[in-house]
Coordinates of C-alpha atoms and ligand atoms in Angstrom, one line a residue:
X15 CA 5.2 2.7 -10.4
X16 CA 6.0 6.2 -9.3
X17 CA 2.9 8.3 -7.3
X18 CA 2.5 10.4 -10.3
X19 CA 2.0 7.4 -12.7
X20 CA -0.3 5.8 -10.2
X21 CA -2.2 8.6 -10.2
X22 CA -2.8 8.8 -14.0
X23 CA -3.5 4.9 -14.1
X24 CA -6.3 5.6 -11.6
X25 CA -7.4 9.0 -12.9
X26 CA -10.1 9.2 -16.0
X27 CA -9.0 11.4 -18.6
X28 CA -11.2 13.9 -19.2
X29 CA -12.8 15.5 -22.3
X30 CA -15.5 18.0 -23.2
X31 CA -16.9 18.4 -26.2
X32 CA -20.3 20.5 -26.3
X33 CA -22.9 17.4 -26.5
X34 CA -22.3 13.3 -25.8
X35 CA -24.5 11.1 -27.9
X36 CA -24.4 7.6 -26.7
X37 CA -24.9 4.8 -29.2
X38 CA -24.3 5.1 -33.2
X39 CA -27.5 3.8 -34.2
X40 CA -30.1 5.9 -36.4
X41 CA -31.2 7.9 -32.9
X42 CA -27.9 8.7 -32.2
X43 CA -26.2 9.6 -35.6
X44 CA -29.4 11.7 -36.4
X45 CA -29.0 13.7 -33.5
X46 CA -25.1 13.9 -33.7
X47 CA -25.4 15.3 -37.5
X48 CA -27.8 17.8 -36.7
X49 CA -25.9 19.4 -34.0
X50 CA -22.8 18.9 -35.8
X51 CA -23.6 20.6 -38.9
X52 CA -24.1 23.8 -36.4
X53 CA -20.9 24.0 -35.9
X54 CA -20.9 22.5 -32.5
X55 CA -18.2 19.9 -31.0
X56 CA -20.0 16.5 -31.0
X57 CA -18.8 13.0 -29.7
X58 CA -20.4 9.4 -30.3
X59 CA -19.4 6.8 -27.9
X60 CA -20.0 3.4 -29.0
X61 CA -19.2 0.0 -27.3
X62 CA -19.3 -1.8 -30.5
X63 CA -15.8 -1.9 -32.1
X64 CA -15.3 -0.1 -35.7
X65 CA -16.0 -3.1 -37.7
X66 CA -18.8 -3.7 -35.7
X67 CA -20.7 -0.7 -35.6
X68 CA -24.0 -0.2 -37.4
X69 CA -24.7 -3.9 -37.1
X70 CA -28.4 -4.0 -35.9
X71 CA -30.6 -6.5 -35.0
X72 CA -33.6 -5.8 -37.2
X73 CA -36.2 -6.8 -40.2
X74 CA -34.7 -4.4 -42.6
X75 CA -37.7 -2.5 -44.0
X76 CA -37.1 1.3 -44.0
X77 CA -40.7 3.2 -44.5
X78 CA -40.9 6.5 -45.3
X79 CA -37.1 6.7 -46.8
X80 CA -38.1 9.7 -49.0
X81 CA -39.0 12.2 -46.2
X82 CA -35.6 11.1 -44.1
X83 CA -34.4 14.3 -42.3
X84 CA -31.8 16.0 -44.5
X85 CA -28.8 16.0 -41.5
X86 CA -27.4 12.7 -43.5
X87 CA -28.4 13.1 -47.4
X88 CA -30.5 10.3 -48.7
X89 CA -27.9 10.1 -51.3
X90 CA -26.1 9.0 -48.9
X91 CA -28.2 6.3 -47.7
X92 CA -29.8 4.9 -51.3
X93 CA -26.9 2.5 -51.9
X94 CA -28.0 0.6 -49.2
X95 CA -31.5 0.1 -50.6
X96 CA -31.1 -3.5 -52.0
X97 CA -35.0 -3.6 -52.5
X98 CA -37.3 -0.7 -53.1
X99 CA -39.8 -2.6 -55.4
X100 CA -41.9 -3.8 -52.6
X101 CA -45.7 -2.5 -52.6
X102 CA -47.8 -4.5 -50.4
X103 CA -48.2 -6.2 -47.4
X104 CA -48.6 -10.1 -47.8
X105 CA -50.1 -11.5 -44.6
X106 CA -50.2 -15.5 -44.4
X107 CA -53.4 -16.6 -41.9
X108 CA -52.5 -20.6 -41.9
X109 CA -55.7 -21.4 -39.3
X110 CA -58.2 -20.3 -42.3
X111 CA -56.0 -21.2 -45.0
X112 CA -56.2 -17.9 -46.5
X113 CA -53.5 -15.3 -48.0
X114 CA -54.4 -11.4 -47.7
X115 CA -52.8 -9.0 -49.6
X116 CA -52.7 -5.2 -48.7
X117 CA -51.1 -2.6 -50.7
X118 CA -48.6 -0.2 -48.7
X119 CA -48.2 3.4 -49.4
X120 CA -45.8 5.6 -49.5
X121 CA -42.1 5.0 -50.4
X122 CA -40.9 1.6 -48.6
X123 CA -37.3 -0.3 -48.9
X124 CA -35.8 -3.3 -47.4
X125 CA -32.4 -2.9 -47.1
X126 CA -29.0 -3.8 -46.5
X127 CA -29.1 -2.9 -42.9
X128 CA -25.2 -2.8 -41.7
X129 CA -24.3 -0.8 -44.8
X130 CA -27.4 1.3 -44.1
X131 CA -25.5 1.2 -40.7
X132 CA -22.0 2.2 -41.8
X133 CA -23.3 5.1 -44.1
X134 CA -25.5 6.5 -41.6
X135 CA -22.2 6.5 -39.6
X136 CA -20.1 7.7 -42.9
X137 CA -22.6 10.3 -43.0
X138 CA -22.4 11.9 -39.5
X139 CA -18.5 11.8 -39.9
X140 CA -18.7 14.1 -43.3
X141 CA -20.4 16.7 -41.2
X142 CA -17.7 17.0 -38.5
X143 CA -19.1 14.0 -35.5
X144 CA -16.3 12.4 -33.6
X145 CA -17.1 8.7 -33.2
X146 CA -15.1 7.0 -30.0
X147 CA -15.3 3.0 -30.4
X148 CA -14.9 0.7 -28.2
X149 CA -16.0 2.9 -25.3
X150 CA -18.8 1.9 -23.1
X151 CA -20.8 4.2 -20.7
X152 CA -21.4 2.8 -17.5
X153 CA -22.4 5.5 -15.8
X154 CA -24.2 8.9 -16.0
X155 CA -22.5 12.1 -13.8
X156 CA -25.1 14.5 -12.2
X157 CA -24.7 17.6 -10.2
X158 CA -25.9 18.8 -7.0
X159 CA -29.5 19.9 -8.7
X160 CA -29.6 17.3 -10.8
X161 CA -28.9 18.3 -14.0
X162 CA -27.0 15.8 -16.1
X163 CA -23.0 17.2 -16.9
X164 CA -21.6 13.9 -18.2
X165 CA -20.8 10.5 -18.8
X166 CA -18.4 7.9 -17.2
X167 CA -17.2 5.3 -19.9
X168 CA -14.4 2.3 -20.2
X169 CA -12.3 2.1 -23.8
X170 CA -9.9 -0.7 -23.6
X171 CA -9.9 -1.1 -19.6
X172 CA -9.3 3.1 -19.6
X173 CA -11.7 5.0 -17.6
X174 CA -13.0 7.8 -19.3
X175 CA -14.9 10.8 -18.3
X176 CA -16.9 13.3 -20.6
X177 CA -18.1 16.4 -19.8
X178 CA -20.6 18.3 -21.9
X179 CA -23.9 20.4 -22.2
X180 CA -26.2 18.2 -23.2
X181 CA -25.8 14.2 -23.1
X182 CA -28.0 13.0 -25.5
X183 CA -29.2 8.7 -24.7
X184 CA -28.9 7.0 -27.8
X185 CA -28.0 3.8 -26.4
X186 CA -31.3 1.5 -27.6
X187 CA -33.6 -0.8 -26.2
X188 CA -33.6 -0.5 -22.1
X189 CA -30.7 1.7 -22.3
X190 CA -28.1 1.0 -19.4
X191 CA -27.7 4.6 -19.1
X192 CA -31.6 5.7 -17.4
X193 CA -30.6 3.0 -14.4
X194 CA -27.9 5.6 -13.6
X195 CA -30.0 8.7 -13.6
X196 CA -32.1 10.4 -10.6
X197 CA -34.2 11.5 -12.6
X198 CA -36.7 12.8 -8.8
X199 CA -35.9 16.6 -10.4
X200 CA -37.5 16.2 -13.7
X201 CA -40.9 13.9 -15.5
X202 CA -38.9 12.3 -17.1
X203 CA -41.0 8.9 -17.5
X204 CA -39.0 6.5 -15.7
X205 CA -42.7 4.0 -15.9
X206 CA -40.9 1.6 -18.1
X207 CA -41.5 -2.2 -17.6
X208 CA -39.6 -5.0 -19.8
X209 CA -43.3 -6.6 -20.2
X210 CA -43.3 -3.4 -22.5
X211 CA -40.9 -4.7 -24.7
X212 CA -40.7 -7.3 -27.8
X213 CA -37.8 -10.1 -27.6
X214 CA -37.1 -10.5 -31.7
X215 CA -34.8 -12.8 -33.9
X216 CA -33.7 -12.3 -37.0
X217 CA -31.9 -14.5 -39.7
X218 CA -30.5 -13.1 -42.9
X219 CA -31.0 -16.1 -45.2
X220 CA -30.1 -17.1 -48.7
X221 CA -32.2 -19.3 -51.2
X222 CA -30.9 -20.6 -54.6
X223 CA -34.3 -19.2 -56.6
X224 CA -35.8 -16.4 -56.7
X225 CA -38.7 -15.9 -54.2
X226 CA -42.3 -15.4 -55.8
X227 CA -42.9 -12.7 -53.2
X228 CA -39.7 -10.5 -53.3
X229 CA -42.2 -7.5 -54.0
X230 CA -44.1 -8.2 -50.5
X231 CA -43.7 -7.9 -46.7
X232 CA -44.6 -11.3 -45.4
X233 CA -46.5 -11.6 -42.6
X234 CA -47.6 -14.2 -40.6
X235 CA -48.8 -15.3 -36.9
X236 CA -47.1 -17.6 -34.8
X237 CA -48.7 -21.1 -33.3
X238 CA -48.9 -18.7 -29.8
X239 CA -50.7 -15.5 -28.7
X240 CA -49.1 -12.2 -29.5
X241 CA -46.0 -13.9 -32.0
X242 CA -45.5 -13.1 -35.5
X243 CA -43.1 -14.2 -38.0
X244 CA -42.0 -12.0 -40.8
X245 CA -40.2 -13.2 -44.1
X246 CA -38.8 -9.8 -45.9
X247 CA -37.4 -9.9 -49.2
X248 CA -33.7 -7.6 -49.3
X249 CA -33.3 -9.3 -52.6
X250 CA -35.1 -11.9 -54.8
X251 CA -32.7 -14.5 -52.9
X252 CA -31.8 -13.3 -49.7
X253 CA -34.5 -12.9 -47.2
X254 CA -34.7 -11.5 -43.6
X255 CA -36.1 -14.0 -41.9
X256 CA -37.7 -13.3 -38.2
X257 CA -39.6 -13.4 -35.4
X258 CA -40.8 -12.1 -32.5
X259 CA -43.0 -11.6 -29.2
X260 CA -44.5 -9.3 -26.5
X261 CA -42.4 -10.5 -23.2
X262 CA -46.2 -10.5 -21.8
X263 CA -45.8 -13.9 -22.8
X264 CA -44.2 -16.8 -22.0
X265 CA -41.0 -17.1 -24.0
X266 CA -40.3 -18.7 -27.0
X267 CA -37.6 -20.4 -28.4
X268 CA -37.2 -18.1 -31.2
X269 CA -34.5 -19.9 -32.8
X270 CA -35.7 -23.0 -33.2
X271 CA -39.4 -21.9 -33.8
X272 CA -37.8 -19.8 -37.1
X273 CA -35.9 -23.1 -38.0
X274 CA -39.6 -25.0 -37.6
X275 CA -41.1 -22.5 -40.4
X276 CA -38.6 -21.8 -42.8
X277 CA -38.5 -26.1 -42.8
X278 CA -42.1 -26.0 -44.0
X279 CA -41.6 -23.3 -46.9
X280 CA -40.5 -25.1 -50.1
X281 CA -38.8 -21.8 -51.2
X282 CA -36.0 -22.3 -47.8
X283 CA -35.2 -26.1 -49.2
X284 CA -31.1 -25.7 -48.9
X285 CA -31.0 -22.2 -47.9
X286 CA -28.4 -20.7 -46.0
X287 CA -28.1 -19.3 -42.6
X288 CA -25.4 -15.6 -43.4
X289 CA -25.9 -13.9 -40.5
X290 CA -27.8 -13.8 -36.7
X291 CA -28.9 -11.3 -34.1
X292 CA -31.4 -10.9 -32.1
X293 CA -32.6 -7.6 -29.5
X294 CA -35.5 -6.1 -27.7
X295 CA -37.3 -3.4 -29.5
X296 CA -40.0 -1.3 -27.3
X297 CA -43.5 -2.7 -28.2
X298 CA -45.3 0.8 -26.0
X299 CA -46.3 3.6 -26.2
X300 CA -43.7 6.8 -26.4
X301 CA -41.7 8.1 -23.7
X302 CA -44.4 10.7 -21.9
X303 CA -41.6 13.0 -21.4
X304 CA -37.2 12.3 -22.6
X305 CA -35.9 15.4 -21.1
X306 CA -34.1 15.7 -18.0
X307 CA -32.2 18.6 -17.3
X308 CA -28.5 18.4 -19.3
X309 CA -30.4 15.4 -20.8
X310 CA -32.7 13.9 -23.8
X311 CA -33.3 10.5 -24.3
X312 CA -34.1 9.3 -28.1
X313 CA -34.9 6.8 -30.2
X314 CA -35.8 2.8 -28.6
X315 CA -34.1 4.6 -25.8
X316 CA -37.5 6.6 -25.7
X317 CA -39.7 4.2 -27.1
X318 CA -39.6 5.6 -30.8
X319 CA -41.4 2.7 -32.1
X320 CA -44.5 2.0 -33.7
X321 CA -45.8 -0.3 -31.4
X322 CA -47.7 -2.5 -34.0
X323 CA -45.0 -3.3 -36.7
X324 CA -42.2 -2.9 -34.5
X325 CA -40.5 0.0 -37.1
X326 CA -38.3 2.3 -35.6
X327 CA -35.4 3.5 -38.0
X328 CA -38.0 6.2 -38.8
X329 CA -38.7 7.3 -35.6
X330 CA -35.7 6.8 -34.3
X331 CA -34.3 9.3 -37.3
X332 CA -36.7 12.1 -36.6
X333 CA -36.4 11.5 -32.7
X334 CA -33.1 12.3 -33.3
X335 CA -33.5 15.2 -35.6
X336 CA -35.6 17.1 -32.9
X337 CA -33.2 16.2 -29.8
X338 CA -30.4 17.9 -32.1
X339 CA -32.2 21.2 -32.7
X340 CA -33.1 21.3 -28.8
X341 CA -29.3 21.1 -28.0
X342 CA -28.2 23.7 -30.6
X343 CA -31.3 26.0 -29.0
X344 CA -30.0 25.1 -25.5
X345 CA -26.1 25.2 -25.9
X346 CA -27.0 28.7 -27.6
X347 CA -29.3 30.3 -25.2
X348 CA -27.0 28.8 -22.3
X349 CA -30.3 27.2 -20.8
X350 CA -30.8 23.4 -20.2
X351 CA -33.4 23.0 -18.1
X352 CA -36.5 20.5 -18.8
X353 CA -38.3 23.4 -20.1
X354 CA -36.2 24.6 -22.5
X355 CA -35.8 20.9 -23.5
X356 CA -39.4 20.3 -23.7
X357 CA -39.8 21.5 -27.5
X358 CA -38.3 18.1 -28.1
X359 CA -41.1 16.1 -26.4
X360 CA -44.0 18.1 -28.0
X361 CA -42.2 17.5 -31.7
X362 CA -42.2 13.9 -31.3
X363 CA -45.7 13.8 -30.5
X364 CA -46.8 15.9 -32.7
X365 CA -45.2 14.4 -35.5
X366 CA -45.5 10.8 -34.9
X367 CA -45.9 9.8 -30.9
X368 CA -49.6 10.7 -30.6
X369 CA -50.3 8.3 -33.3
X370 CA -47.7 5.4 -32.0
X371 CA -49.4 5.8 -28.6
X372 CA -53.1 5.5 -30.1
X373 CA -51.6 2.1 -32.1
X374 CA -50.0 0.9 -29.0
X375 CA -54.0 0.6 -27.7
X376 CA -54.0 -2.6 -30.6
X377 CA -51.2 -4.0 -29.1
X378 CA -52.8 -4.0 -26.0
X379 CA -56.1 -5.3 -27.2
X380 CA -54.0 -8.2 -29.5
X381 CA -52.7 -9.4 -25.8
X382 CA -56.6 -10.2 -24.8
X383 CA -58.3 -11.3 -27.7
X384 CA -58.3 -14.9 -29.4
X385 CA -55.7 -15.1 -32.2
X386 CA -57.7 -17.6 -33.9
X387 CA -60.8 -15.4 -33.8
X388 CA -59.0 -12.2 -35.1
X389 CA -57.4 -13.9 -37.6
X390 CA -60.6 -15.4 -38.7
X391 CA -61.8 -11.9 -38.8
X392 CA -58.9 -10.7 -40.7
X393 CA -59.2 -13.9 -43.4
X394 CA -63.4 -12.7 -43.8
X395 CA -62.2 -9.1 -44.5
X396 CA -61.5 -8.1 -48.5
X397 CA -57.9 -7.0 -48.5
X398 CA -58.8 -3.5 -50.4
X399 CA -61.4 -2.9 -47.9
X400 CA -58.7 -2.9 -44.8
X401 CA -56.3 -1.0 -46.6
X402 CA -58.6 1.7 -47.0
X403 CA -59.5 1.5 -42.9
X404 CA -55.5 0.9 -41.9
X405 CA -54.4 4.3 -44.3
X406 CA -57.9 6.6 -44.2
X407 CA -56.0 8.8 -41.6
X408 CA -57.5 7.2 -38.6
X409 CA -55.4 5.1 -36.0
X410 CA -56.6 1.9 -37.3
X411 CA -59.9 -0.2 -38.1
X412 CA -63.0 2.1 -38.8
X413 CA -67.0 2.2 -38.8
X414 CA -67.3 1.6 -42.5
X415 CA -64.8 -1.5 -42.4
X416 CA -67.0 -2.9 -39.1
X417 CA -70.1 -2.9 -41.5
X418 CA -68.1 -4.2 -44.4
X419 CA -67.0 -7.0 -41.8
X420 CA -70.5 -7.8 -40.1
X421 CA -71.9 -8.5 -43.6
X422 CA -68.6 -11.2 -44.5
X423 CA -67.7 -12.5 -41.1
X424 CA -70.5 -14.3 -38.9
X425 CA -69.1 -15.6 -36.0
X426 CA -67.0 -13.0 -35.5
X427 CA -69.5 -10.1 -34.4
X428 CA -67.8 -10.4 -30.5
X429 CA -64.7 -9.8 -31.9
X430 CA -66.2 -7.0 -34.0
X431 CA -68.1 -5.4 -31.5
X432 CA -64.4 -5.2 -29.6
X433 CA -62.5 -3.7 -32.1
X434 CA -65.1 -1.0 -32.8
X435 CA -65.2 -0.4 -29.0
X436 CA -61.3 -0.4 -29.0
X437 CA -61.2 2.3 -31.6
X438 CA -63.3 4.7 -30.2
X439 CA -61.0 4.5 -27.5
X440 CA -57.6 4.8 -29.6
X441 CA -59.4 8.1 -31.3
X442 CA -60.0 9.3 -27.4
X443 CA -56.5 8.3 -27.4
X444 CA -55.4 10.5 -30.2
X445 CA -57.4 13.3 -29.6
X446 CA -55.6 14.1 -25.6
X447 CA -52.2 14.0 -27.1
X448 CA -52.5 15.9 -30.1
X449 CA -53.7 18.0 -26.8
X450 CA -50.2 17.4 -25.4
X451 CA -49.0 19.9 -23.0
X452 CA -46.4 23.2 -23.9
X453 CA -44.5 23.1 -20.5
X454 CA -43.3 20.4 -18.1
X455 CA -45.8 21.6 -15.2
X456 CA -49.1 20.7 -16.9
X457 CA -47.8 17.1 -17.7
X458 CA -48.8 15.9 -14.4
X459 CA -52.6 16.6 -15.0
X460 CA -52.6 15.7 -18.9
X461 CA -51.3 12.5 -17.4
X462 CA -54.3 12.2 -15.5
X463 CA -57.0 12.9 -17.8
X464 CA -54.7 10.1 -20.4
X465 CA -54.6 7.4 -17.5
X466 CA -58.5 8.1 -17.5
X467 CA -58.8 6.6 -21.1
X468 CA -56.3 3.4 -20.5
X469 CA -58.3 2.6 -17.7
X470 CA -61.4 2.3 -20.5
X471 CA -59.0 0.5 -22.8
X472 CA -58.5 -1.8 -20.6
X473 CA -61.7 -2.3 -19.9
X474 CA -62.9 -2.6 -23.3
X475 CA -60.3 -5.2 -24.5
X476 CA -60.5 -7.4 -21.0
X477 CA -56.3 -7.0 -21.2
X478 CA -54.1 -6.5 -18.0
X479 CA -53.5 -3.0 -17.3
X480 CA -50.0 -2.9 -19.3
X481 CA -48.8 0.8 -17.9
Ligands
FAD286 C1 -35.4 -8.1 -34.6 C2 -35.8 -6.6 -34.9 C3 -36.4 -6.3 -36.1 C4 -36.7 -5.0 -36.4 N1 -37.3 -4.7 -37.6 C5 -37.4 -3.4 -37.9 C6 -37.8 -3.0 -39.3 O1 -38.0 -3.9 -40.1 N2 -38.0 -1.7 -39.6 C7 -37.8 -0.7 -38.7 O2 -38.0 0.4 -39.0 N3 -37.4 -1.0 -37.4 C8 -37.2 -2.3 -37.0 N4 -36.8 -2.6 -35.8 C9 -36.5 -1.6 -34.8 C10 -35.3 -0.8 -35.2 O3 -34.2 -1.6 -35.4 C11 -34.9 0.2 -34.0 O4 -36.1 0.9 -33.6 C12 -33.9 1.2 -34.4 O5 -32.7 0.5 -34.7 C13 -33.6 2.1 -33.2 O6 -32.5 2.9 -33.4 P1 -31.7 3.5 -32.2 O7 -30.6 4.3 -32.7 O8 -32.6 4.1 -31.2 O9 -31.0 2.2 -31.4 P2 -30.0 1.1 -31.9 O10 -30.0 1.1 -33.4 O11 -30.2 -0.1 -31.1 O12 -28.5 1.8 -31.5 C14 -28.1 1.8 -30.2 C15 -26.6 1.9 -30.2 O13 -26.1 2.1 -28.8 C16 -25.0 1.3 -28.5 N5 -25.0 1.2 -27.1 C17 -25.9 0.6 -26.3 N6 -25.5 0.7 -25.0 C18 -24.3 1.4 -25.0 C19 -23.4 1.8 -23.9 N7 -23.6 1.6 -22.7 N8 -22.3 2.5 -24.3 C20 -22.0 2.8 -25.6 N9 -22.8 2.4 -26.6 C21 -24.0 1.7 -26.3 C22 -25.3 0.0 -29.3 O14 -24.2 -0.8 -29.5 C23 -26.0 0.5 -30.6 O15 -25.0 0.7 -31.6 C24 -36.5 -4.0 -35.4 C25 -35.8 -4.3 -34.2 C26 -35.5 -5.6 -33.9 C27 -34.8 -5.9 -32.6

């Protein structure tokens, strides 16, 4: 080999479009669409081979389809939506031998989920997005201040290197890239734990007959603390089948504990197994800040997720929306700093992290208290009566469903007494980040007054301090 051909074997080519986005999930082909449809020069680098890409571990229900953000046209997505007659929640309590059902609002979907994938991904390609398979990033390039200027990433045994304005992390779940970034000249929130995550398994199953419940969102708890199964219907005959839990827990064998209950449901008698995955999803609160200067992190990359139910195309879609906007608005004024980033982080909690935060105080207190007792609570609660708590515009369980409770459910008052405790906390909650701050600099005190209120949460609920 001559010097000069050594020298390109050992060499990264380089490229340098205006933003990176890593990942072509929802996060990142939100975010790539936005900026593209600017104008701008916008790559994707995904590990996953062509074929491959947009195949997600997930349960499949899309909520809130009809208010998608308009960088990829719903039109576009629709074909993927194999069910959109579901209209309630059906939650399955076996320890009190009781079925509750609770209507859902607003415009809900299971879907196809790796078509939804591919047409997201068709989508971003109308409007101009460069997509690079096979290419993963294993490293994150920084300059002498800090700021983020690139990526480092294999295709095919070739190292790569992209330069750009803005590298946007759209790489999911306890993304590879924030163990590459100093991230000492920003907030970014770098207080991320894996006990703050979900481990979940899903099963895309076929049945012979039609399912009685292909108009519901199956819910149902597992044997152990802090589990929950969920049957959801893409189609009268084929089911996404799943389960997960908080990694607070000890682990379970999610496998064969799905195989255990789909063996007790008459309806799964010579079903079949078409497809696996399983993944983390981030069970916590949001990010408190994603920027970093050159840098945005979005989507489960940022803790996107509603920390209850474990949906986070939605978030992830809007995340991604927001984290486009601030790169156009930063490529265009020339300035990347965290400041001029930070629009991005007071979006998200405006829109829906303030809330997902205020939820996440459940999912703490569901770590403390007694399954059997809550579920006993839920099973003595009239299914109307909770809908109208869960979607009254507060966080969660209200004063007027405690009453309706204390009347129906004796030997439950502790648990009662709790929950109405734990609200008024998630509403103290709700209230500071609605409150949360214009400009990096105040971030540090808000933080403060917000650890303040965990500290009551978790003395309320009796859970381990989870942050
Ligand atoms: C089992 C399960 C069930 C779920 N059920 C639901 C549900 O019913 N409804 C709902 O709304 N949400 C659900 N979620 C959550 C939802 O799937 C995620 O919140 C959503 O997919 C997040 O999108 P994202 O774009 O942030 O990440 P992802 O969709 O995970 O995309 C990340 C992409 O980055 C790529 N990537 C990662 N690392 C690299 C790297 N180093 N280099 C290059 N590429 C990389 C990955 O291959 C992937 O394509 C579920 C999650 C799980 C695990």
């Amino acid at each position: 080999m001559s010097t000069q051909e050594q020298s390109a074997a050992t060499t990264p080519k380089t490229k340098s479009p205006d933003v990176v986005v890593v990942g072509a999930g929802t996060a990142g082909c939100y975010a790539a669409a936005t900026i593209a449809r600017e104008g701008y020069d916008v790559v994707i680098l995904e590990r996953k081979p062509e074929s491959e890409a947009g195949h997600i571990a997930c349960g499949d229900a899309l909520k809130g389809a009809d208010s998608f953000p308009e960088a990829i046209p719903k039109s576009k997505l629709e074909p993927a939506f194999t069910n959109t007659g579901v209209d309630h929640g059906r939650f399955e309590i076996p320890q009190e031998d009781t079925v509750l059902e609770i209507p859902i609002p607003g415009e809900l979907a299971v879907i196809d989920r790796w078509e939804y994938g591919r047409r997201i991904i068709d989508g971003a390609g109308d409007v101009g997005v460069d997509f690079q398979y096979d290419t993963v990033v294993k490293n994150v390039i920084q300059d002498d201040d800090g700021r983020v200027t690139g990526v480092e990433a294999i295709r095919n045994g070739e190292p790569l290197t992209y330069e750009a304005d803005i590298v946007i992390d759209a790489a999911g779940s306890l993304s590879v890239l924030q163990d590459h970034v100093d991230f000492s000249a920003s907030a970014f929130d770098t207080n991320v734990n894996y006990t703050h995550f979900c481990s979940a398994y899903r099963e895309i199953v076929h049945v012979d007959e039609p399912v009685e419940w292909d108009d519901a969102l199956v819910f149902k708890p597992t044997e152990r603390a802090a589990g929950y199964l969920w049957y959801f219907p893409r189609t009268e005959t084929e089911i996404n089948a799943g389960l997960g839990f908080q990694m607070t827990e000890e682990p379970m064998k999610l496998v064969d504990d799905l195989k255990r209950d789909l063996e007790t449901r008459p309806e799964f008698r010579n079903a079949e197994v078409e497809d696996k995955l399983g993944a983390a999803l981030p069970t916590r609160r949001p990010y408190d800040s994603a920027v970093h200067p050159g840098y945005m992190a979005i989507g489960d990359a940022a803790g996107h997720v509603n920390p209850t139910t474990g949906g986070g195309i939605a978030g992830a879609a809007y995340g991604g929306k927001y984290a486009g906007e601030a790169a156009i608005e930063a490529i265009e004024t020339g300035d990347v700093s965290e400041k001029a980033l930070w629009e991005y982080n007071e979006r998200v909690m405006d829109h829906f992290g303030a809330r997902y935060a205020a939820l996440d105080v459940y999912n703490i207190l569901s770590t403390a208290v007694d399954v059997d007792d809550l579920m006993g609570l839920l099973a003595a609660i009239p299914g109307e009566k909770l809908a109208e708590a869960l979607y009254s515009g507060s966080t969660s369980l209200g004063p007027k469903l405690a009453i309706e409770s204390l009347l129906n459910s004796r030997g439950h008052w502790g648990t009662i007494w709790t929950l109405f405790q734990t609200k008024r906390r998630a509403d103290d909650l709700l209230e500071l980040y609605e409150g949360y701050p214009h400009h990096p600099a105040a971030l540090e005190h808000w933080q403060q007054r917000r650890d303040d209120i965990m500290e009551q949460v978790y003395e309320t609920t009796g859970a381990e301090p989870k942050y």
